[in-house]
Coordinates of C-alpha atoms and ligand atoms in Angstrom, one line a residue:
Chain A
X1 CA 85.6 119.0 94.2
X2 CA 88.2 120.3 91.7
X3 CA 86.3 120.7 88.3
X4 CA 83.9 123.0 88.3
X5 CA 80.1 121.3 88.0
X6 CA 78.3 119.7 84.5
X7 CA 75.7 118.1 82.6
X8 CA 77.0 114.8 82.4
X9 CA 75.9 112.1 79.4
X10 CA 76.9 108.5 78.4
X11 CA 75.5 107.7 75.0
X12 CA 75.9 104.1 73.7
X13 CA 75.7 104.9 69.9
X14 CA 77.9 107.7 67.8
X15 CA 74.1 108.9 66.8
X16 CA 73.0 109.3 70.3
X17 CA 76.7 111.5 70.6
X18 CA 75.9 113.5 67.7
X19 CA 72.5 114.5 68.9
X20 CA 73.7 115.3 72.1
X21 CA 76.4 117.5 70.6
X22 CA 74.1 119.1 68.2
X23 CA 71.8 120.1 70.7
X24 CA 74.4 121.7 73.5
X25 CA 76.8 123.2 70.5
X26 CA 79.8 125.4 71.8
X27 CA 78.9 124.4 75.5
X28 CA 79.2 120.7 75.3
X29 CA 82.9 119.1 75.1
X30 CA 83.1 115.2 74.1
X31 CA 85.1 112.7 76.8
X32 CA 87.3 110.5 75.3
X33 CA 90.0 108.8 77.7
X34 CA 90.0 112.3 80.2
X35 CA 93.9 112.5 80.4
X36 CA 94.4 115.6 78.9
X37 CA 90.9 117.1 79.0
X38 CA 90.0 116.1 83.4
X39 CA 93.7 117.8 84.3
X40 CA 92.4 120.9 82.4
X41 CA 89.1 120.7 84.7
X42 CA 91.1 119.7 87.5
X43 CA 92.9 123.3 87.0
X44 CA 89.7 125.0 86.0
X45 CA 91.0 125.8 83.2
X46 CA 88.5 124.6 80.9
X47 CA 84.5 124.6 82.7
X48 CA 82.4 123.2 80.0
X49 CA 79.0 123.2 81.2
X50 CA 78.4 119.6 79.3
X51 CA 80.4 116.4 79.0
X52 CA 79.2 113.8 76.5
X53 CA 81.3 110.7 77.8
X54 CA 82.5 108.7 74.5
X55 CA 83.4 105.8 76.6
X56 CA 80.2 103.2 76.4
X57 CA 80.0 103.5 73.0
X58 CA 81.6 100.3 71.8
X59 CA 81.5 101.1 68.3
X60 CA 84.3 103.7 68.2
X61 CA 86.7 100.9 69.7
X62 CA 88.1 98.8 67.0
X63 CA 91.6 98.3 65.1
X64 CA 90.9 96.7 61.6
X65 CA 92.8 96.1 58.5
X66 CA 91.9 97.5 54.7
X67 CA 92.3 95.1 51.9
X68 CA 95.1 97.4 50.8
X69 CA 97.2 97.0 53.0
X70 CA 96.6 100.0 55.7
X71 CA 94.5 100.2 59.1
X72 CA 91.5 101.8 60.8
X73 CA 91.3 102.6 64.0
X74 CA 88.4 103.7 66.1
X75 CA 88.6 107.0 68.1
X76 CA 88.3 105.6 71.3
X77 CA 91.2 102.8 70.6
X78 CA 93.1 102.9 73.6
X79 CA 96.5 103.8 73.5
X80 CA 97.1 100.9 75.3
X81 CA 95.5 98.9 72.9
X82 CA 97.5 100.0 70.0
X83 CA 100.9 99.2 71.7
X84 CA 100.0 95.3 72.3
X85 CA 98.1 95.2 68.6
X86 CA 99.8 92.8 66.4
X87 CA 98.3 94.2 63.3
X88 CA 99.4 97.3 64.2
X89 CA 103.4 95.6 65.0
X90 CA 102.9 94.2 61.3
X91 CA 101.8 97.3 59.4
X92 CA 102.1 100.0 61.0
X93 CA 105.6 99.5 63.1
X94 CA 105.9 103.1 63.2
X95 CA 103.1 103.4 64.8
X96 CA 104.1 100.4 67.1
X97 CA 107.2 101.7 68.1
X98 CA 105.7 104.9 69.4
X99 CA 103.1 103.8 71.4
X100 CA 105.4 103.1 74.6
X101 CA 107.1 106.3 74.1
X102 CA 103.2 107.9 75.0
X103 CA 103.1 108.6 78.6
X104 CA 102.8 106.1 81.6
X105 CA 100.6 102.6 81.3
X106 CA 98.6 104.0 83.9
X107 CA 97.8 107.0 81.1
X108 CA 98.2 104.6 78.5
X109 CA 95.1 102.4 79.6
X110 CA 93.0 105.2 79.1
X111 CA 94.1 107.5 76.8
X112 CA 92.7 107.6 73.2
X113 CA 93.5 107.9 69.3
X114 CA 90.8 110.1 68.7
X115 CA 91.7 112.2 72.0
X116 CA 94.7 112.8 71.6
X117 CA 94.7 113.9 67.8
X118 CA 91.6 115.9 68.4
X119 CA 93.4 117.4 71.4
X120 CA 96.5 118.8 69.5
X121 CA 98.8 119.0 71.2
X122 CA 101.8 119.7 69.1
X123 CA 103.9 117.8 71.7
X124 CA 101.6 114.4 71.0
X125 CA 103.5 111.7 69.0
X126 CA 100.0 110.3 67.7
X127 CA 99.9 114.0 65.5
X128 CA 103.3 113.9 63.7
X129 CA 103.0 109.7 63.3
X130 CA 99.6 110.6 61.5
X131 CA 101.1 112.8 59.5
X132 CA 104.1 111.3 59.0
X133 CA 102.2 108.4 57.6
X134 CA 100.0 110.1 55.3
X135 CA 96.7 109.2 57.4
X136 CA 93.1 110.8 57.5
X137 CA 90.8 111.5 59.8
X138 CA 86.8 110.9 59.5
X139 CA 84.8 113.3 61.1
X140 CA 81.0 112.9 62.0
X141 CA 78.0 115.2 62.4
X142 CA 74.7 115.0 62.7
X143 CA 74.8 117.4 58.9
X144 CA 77.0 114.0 57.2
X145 CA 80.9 113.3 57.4
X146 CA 83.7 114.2 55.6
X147 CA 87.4 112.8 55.6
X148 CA 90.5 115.2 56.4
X149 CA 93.8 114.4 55.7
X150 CA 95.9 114.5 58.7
X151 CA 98.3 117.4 56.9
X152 CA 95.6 119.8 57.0
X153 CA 93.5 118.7 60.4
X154 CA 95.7 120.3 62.6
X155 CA 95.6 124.3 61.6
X156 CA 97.4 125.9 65.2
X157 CA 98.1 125.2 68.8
X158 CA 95.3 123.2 70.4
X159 CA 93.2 123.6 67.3
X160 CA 91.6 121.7 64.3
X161 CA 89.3 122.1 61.4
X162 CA 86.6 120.1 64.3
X163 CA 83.5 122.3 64.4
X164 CA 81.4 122.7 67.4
X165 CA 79.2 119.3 66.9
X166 CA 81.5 117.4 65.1
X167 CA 83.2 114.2 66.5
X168 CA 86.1 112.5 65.3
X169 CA 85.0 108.9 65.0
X170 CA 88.0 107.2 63.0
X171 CA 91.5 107.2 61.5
X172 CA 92.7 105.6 58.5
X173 CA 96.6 104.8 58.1
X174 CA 97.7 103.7 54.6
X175 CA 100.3 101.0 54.1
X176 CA 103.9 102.0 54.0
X177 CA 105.4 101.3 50.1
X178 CA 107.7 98.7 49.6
X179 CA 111.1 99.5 50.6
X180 CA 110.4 101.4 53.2
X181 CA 111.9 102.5 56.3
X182 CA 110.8 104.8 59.4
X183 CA 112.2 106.0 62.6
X184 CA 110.6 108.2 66.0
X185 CA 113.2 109.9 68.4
X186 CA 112.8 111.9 70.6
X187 CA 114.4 113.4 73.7
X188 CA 112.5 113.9 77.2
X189 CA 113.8 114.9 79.8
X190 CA 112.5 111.7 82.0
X191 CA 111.2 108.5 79.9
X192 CA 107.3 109.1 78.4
X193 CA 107.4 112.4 79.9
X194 CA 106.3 114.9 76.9
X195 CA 109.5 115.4 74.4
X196 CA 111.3 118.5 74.1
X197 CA 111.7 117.9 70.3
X198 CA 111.2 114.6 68.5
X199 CA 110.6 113.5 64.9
X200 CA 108.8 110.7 63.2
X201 CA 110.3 110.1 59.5
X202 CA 109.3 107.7 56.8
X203 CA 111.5 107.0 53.8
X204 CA 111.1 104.9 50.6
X205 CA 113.7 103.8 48.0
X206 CA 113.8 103.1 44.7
X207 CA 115.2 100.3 42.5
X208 CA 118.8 102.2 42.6
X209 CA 118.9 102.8 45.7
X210 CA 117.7 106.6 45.4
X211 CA 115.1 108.2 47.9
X212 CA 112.0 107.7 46.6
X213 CA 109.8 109.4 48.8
X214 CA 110.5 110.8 52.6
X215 CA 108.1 112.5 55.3
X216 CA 110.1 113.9 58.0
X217 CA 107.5 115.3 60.8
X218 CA 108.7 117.2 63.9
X219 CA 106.5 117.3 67.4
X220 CA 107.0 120.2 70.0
X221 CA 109.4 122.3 67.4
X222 CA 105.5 124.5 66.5
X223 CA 102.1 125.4 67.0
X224 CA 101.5 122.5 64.6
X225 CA 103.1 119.0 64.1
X226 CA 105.7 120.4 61.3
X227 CA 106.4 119.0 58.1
X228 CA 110.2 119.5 57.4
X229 CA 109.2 120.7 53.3
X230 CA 112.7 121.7 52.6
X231 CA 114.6 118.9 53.9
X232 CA 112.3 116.3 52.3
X233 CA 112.9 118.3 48.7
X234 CA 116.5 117.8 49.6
X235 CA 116.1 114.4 49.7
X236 CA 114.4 113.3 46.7
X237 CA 115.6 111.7 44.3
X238 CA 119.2 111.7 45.8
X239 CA 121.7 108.4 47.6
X240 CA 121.1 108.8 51.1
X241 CA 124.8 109.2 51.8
X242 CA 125.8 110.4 55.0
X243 CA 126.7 114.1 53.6
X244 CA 122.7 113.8 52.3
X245 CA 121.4 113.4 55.3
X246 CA 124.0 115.2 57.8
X247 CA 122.7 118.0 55.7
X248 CA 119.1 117.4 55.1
X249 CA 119.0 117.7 58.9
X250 CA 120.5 121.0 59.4
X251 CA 118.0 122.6 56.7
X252 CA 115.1 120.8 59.1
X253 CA 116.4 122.1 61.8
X254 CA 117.3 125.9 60.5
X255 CA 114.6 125.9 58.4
X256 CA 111.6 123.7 58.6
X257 CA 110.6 124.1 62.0
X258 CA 109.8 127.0 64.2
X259 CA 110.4 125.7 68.3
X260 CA 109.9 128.0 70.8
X261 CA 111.1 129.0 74.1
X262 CA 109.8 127.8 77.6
X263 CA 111.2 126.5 81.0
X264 CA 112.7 123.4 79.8
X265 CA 114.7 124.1 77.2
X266 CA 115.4 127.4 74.7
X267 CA 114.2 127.3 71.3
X268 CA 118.2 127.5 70.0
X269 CA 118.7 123.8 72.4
X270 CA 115.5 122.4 70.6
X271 CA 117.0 123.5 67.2
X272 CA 120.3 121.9 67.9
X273 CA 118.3 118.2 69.0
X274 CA 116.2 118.6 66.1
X275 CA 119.1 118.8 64.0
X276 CA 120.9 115.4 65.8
X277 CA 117.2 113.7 66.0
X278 CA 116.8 114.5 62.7
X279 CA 120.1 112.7 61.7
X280 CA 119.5 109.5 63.3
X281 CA 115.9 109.4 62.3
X282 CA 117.0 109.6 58.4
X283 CA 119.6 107.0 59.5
X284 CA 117.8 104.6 60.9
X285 CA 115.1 105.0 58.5
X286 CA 117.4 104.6 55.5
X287 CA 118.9 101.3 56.8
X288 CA 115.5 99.8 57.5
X289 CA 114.5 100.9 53.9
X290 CA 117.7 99.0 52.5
X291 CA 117.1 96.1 54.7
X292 CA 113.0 95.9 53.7
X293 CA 112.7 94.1 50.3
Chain B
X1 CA 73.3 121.8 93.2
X2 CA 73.2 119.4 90.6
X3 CA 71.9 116.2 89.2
X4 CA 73.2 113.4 91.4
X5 CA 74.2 110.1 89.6
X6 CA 72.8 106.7 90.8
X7 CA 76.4 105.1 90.7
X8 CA 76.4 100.9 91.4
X9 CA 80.4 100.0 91.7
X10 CA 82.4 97.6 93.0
X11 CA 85.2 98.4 95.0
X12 CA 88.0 95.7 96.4
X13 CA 84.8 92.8 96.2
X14 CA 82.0 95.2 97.8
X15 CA 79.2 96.6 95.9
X16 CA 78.4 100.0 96.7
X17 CA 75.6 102.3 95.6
X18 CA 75.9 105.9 96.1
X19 CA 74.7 108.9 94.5
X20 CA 77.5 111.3 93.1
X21 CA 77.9 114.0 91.4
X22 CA 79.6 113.5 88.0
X23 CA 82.1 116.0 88.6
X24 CA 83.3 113.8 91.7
X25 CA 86.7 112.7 91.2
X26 CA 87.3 108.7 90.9
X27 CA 89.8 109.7 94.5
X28 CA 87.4 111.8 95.9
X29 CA 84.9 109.3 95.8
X30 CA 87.2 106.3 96.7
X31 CA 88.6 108.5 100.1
X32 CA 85.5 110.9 101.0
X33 CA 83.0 108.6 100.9
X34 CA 83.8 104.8 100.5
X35 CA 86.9 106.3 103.6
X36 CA 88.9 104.3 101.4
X37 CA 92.4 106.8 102.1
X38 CA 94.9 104.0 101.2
X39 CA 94.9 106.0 97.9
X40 CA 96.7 108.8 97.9
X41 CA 96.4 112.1 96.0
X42 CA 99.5 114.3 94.9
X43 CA 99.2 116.6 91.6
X44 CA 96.1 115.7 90.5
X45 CA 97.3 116.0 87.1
X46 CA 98.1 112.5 86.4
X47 CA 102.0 113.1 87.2
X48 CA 102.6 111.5 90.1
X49 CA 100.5 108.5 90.6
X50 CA 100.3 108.3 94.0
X51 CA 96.4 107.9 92.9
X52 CA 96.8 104.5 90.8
X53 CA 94.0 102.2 91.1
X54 CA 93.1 99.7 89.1
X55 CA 90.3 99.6 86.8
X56 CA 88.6 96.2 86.0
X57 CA 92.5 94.7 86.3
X58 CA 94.2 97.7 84.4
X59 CA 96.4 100.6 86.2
X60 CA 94.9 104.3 86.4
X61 CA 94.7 107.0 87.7
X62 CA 91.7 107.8 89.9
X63 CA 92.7 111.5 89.9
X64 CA 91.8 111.6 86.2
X65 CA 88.3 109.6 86.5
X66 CA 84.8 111.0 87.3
X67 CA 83.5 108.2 89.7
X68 CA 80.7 108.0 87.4
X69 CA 82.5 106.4 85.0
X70 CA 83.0 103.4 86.8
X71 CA 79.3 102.4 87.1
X72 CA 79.1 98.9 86.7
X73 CA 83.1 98.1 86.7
X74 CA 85.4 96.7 89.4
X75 CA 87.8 98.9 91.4
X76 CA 90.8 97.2 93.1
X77 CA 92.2 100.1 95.9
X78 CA 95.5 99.3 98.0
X79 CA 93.0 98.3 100.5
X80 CA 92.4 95.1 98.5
X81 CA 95.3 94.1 98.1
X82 CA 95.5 92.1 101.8
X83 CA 95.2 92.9 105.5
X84 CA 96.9 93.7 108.2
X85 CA 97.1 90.4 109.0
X86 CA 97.3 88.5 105.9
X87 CA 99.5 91.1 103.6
X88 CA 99.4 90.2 100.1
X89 CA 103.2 88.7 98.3
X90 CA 103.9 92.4 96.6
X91 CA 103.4 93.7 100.7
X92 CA 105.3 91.8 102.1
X93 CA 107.8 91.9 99.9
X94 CA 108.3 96.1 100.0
X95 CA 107.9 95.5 103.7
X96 CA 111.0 92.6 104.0
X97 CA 112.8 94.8 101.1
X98 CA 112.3 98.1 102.5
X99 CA 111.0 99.8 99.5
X100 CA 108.7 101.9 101.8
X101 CA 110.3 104.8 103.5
X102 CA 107.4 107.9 103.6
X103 CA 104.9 105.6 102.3
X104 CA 103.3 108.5 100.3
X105 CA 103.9 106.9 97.2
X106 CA 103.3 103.6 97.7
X107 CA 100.0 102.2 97.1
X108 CA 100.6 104.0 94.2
X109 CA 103.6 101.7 93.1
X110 CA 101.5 98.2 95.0
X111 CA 98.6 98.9 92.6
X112 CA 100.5 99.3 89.2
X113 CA 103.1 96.8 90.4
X114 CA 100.2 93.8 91.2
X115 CA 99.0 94.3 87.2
X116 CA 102.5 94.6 86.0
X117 CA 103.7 90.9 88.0
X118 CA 100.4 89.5 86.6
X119 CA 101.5 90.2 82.9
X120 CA 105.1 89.5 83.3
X121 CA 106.4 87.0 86.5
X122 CA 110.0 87.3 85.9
X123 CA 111.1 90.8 85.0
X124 CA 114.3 92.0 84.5
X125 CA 115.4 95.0 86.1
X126 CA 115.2 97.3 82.8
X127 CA 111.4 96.1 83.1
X128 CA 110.9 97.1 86.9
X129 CA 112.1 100.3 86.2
X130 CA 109.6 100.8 83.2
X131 CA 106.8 99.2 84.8
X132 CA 106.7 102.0 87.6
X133 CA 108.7 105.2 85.7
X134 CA 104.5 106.7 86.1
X135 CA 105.0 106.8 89.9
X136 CA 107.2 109.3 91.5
X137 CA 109.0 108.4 95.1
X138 CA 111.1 111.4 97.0
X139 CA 112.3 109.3 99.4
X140 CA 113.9 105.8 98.5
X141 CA 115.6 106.8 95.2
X142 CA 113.3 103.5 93.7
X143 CA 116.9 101.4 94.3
X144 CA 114.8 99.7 97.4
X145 CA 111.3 99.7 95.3
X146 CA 113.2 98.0 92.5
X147 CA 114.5 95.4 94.8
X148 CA 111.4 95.1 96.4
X149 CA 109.8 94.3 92.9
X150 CA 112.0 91.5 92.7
X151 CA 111.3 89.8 95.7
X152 CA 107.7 90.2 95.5
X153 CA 108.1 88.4 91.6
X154 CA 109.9 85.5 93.2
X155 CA 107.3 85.0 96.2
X156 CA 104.7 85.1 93.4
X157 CA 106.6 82.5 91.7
X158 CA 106.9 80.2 94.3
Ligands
FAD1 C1 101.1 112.8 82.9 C2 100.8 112.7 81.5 C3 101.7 112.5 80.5 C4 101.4 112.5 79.2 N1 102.4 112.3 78.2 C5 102.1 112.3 76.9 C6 103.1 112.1 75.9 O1 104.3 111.9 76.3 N2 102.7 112.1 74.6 C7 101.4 112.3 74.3 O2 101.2 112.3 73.1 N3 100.5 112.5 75.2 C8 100.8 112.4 76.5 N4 99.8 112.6 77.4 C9 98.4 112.9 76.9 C10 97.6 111.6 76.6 O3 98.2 110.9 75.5 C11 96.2 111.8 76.4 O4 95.5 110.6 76.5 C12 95.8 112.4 75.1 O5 96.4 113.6 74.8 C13 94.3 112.8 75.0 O6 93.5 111.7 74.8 P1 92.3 111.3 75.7 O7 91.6 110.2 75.0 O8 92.7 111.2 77.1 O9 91.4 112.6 75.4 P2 90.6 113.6 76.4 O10 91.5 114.1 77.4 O11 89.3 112.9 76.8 O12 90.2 114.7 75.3 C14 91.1 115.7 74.8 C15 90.4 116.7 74.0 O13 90.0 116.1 72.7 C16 88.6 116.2 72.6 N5 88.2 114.9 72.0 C17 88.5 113.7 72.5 N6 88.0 112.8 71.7 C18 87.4 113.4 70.6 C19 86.8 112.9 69.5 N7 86.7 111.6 69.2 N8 86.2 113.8 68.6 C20 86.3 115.1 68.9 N9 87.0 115.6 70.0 C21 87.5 114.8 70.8 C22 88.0 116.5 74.0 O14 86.8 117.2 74.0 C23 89.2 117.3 74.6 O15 89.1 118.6 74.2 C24 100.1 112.6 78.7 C25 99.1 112.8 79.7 C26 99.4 112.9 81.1 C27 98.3 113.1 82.1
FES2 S1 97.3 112.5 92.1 FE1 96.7 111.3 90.4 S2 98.6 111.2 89.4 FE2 99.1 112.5 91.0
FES3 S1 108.4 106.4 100.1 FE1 108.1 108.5 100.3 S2 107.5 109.1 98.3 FE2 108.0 107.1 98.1

């Protein structure tokens, strides 16, 4: 026996959740798809004294589309699930082309939206993606729900604006604009393994050919997934000429983001990828714009 | 001691009822008290998957499971893949192809490689190589494993 013992409960409705939630408070933790939470157990390292299982409620696992254009997608959506999706290959394909990036399939049949945003790690692709595509969260109590955007959900390492008693039950992803392009490198240092920098960008254009709009969101370069402000400013407006972009990057990289120092690689190495990932995300995301009518 | 858990599962086509405790890993339970050790257990962290089952038809990992969570699903083990005496295509492939050396890792690889050749019967090599980058070998430097793959695609295909 590895985890230390619980209170163990399977609801079948978000209601019977809630309650469950309400009642335990700070003891009770909510199981989504276990790959990040049951290694923590496994280790000891977290012991909460009640687990309220999220995985018989069939009403958190659903991907559907919005009239305008965007997507929701149920907390308990499998990661899995979103990588074969072909709403999700048709508008979202940022989205799609991150999904097998996430881990192994064996972690990928279990792993979940809602777990692994709610989880926050700043290393987890699904955190930047959300951000970088303007989504929201919805988040459920037994006191009512509110919606957070996904720019201010994520407030520090391992931590969100969830209170004790609150569940995330969905995401909402907006539709890209017209002309639009995206990109998501990264470097590991073995395929899926967590990336020692990586960076999800979106970029629009305008009628001349002139950056519209751009996100540019880094994971594992912060406590946070981090929003590369100056870079983006230095984008605006201008021809996404390679000098534009060659130097957009180094401000993201010098700037923006704030990586630190661990046994894989030194903050100064993550600063230098940033800087190249950076590049070819702007690149890539440029050309796609161009070639998007 | 605590609650136990009435669980109802089946494992490799055999219905089992036992009572567990939910903090019983999914490996625990498969090897301490179905004595199912076909599957293996490395990191328990969900690095290694040596502890890949699969899961009403999908790969994962038993060391990140509570066994309770599989009440009222299927559970296929190494175990049900084939016997002794009537090895299963993917078997006797890594046995003709030598992609076994240790054996530590391999019903590991068997399990995620039987869901992978039922999704895709003719892989390429780049797809192999995917298909099993979640299971760490030591020994065979996965050259063998690979070529194992292959053979046990085109048995399947005959
Ligand atoms: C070997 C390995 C490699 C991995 N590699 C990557 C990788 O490269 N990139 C990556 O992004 N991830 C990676 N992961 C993590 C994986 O994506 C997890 O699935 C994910 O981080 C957590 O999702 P989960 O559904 O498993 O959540 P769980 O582990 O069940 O939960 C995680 C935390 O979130 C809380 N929680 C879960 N759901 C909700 C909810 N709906 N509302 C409120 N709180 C909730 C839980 O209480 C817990 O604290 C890896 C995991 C492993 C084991
Ligand atoms: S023992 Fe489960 S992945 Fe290593
Ligand atoms: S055969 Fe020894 S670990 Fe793979």
């Amino acid at each position: 026996m590895k985890p230390a013992p619980f209170e163990y409960y399977a609801p079948t409705t978000v209601e019977e959740a809630l309650s469950h939630l309400a009642e335990h408070g700070d003891d009770a933790k909510v199981l989504a798809g276990g790959q990040s939470l049951i290694p923590m157990m496994n280790f000891r390292l977290v012991q909460p004294s009640v687990l309220v299982d999220l995985n018989n409620i069939p009403e958190l696992s659903y991907i559907r589309p919005v009239e305008n254009g965007g997507l929701r997608l149920g907390a308990m959506t499998r990661h899995h699930q979103v990588e074969i999706d072909a709403l999700v290959a048709e508008r979202a394909p940022l989205l799609h082309e991150t999904m097998p990036k996430i881990a192994y399939s064996q972690i990928r049949s279990r792993g979940t939206f809602g777990g692994s945003v709610s989880h926050a790690d700043p290393s987890a692709e699904l955190a930047s993606v959300s951000v970088a595509l303007g989504g929201s969260f919805r988040l459920q109590s037994q006191n009512g729900e509110r919606w957070v955007p996904a720019n201010e959900f994520f407030v520090g390492l391992f931590t969100t604006v969830l209170e004790p008693g609150e569940l995330l039950v969905e995401a909402a992803l907006p539709s890209m604009p017209v002309r639009s392009g995206w990109s998501l490198m990264e470097v590991a240092r073995r395929p899926h393994d967590f990336a020692l920098v990586g960076v999800a960008a979106v970029v629009s254009l305008d009628e001349n050919n002139l950056c519209q709009q751009a996100q540019m969101v880094f994971l594992s370069a912060g406590d946070v997934p981090m929003v590369a402000h100056k870079a983006i400013e230095s984008l605006t407006g201008q021809a996404p000429s390679p000098k534009v972009i060659q130097a957009a990057a180094e401000i993201a990289a010098s700037e923006d983001i704030d990586p630190g120092s661990d046994i894989h690689a030194t903050a100064e190495f993550r600063r230098h990828l940033a800087n190249v990932l950076a590049r070819r995300a702007l690149e890539q995301a440029f050309k796609r714009a161009g070639d998007n009518q | 001691m605590q609650n136990l858990f009435d669980l109802a599962v089946t494992v490799n086509g055999t219905r089992y009822e036992h009572a567990v405790e939910p903090r019983t890993l999914l490996s625990d339970f498969l090897r301490h008290d179905l004595g199912l050790t076909g599957t293996h257990v490395g990191c328990e962290h969900g690095v290694c998957g040596a502890c890949t089952v699969l899961l009403d038809g999908s790969p994962v990992r038993s060391c990140l499971m509570f066994a309770v969570q599989t009440h009222g699903h299927e559970v296929t083990t190494i175990e049900g893949l084939g016997t002794i005496d009537h090895l299963s295509p993917i078997q006797e492939a890594f046995q003709e192809a030598h992609g076994v050396q240790c054996g530590f890792c391999t019903p590991g690889i068997l399990t995620t490689v039987k869901s992978f050749l039922e999704q895709n019967a003719n892989p390429s090599e780049a797809e192999i190589r995917e298909a099993i980058s979640g299971n760490l070998c030591r020994c065979t430097g996965y050259q063998h494993i690979v070529d194992a793959v292959q053979l046990a695609a085109e048995k399947m295909r005959a």
